[in-house]
Structure formats: structure tokens, C-alpha cells
């Protein structure tokens, strides 16, 4: 029986590893695909539509082959969720276009306290002082190593607020849906992906044209660009799957806090692969962020142990597995050698 309780811990590590590796990989692939020194594919919203199209296709194949089981979720809730998720994507792209990179990074960091606040309001979740302190340390560390120039305007600030609110709400809703409808992470993703794919494929080119003034119809799809688009879409399947898995198994707050490990990995790989500058300030920020993540993980585990009720005596612990085999078979009373009592 105890052996059956251990595998989920391995799966937890695997889920986080899948999310970090796929997220960092997709960022590296998109950097080559979208940068002016690469293939200059400046259609981020449309590319996200491609991502969800491939994810929806994988989900359909999984359901058709019986690998996963489809469960009922009301259509209006799926449409509502997709609207929030697509608004999050569009808002983030607009925020990046209208604001400086520094303010864009600050807006992403602000998701941590916003998620905490929303989980407290919507799910009545409370946080210990240790958890809050660790969250502050992580945000400070990531801020030190990513935030540089900070410029903002009214339109950009509004887009950033909408993006942060919708992203936080989307991540909390993922966990809520899985508990509410008793549905697995991949099954839920299989239901939301088609709606997001259709809407982003239709609206994406118009949003991208507004963002950069370039039409997708005029883009030259070379062999290299097509390869990186397919690579990006393949990594997106694992990225989306692991996001739903991590949020469903842990919480939106944990996903935000520990997810910043991806930021640290991106900075290091950018320095290794793309000759990006890596200053002492970056290194100190990364070390502070990693330290905060370690403290956060420890604080969450301590919180779980504190919340676990401890049996007062042996009779509270007694169940079918604790009763000796001989007594279970014969129904005879057992003797507690320490207390000298007969127990039936």
C-alpha cells in the first residue's frame, strides 16, 4: 500500500521538469523564429493559435484512441475560460508593444501577489508568514535580474492590468475546473484548446497586424521558418499540458513562484547561446530568486505537515492495515505488550 503513495512524488518532479524544459525550449525556438536576426516571424498571437491547434489535434487523437476519457464540462464555461485566456494572451502582447521591457517584466512579477489575493478572495486560501516572505524574496530576485528601464503610458498600463488580471484568473480557474468536474489536466486541456485555437486563428492575424503593421499573407514561409514553427508547436503541447498538470496538482501560486525558475534558465541559456549580457546584478538576482524558491518549497511543505492531523494514541491510527494479519484472519483479540491490554 505504501508503495502506491510514492509514485505521485516522482510525477510531481516530472511535471515541473516538463514545464521548465518545454517552456525554456519554446522561448529559445521562438527567439530564433521571431527575431530580426532569425526568421522575423512577427505574428505572436497567430503563432499561439497554431500552438493550440496542434494541442487540440493531439487531444482529439488521444480521445479517439481511448488514451484519455472525455468528461462533460458545460460549453458556456469552456467559452468563458477561452475568452479569459485569449484576453490574457492579447493583453500581454499589447503590454509588451506599448510599454518598455522593464515594465512588462514588472507586470509579470505582479501576477504573484495578484494570484495570492485572488485565491484568498475566491477560494478562502490563507498563507503563512514564511510563504509570504518567500514570495517576496522570489519577486525581488527576479526583479533585480530582469527589470531595467521602466517606461509606461496610460494605454500600456491598462493593457498590463487586463493581462495580469486575466492571466491570474485563468490559472486559478484551471485548478478550480479540475476539482469541480473531477477532470484530468489533459482532458481539460483537450476541451479548451479547440475553442482557443479557432478564435486565435481567426482573430490572431488582425491583432498581429495592429501590433506590427505586417500581414501574415505577405510572409515568406521558408523551410527554416516552417521547421521552427513546427518545433514551437510541438513544445507548446508539452508546455500547455504541464501547466494544467502543475496547477491542478499544486496551486496557481506555486506555479507562479516556482515557474520563475524558467526565467533564470532563459537568462543563462541566452548568455550561452545568444551571447546575451550577464552582469553581476543578473547573477545576484538569480541567486536570490533561487534561494526564495527553495524557501518557498520548504515553507509550503511545512504548512502541509502542520495542517496534517496527528493521531493522539494508537487507537486513532488503528485501521485495516495496522491490525496484525493473524487477528484479521481469526478475529482473535491482540495483546499490546507495552500497555498490557487486550484489544478486540
C-alpha angles and dihedrals in degrees: 000000000000091000089061091060096055104064095070089063089058090046089053091057090045091051093052092044091051091050095048096044095044094043094049090044093051091049091052092047093047091048090058092042099046105031120100089238089054126040098315095226096167097179105104098159093048090047089055087053088054089050094055092043091059091042090052090049092052090048092050092050090048092052093043093052093046094244090125131026121231116229128193119264118168111259093228091058091050091049091047091049092048091050091053092045094048091047087053092053094045092045092052092050092048091046091053091049097047100037135050119266089250094058090043089058091048090053090052091050090050089065090078096064091036092054090047091050094047093048088051092050099039102031102023089237117167128202130211122234090252092056093047091049091051091049090053091050092050093048091048093049095048090044092053094051099041111028115086121142116020119203125156139171134191096264093044092048091051092049090048092051092050091047094049093047094047095044092050092046091048093053093047090047091054090061093041093052092050091053096039097051098026089235129152123245095249093044091053091047090051089057099045098040098070093052092048091045095053094046095045094046089053099041100027099081091051093049091048091049089054091048100049108005093240127123122225089218090065095051118111108229100208123184092258093049091049091050093053091045090054091044090050091049092049092051089046090062091059092040094053093042094051092045092057090043095051095045092046093049099040123009141279089256093055090047091054096045100042090035089072087075082081089060090054091048092048092053092049094046091045088056092047101041105026103029091243116172115264112191133185087257090057092048094048090048092050092049090050091049093049090048089052091051091052091049090046092052090049092047093050092050090048089050091052093050091048090052093051110096114237116218113242097214143001094271090063090056095047114114138137094292096047095054111093115255093240092055092047092052100042100029090228120148119259127227122230102214094197097051098028092226132137114234123192 
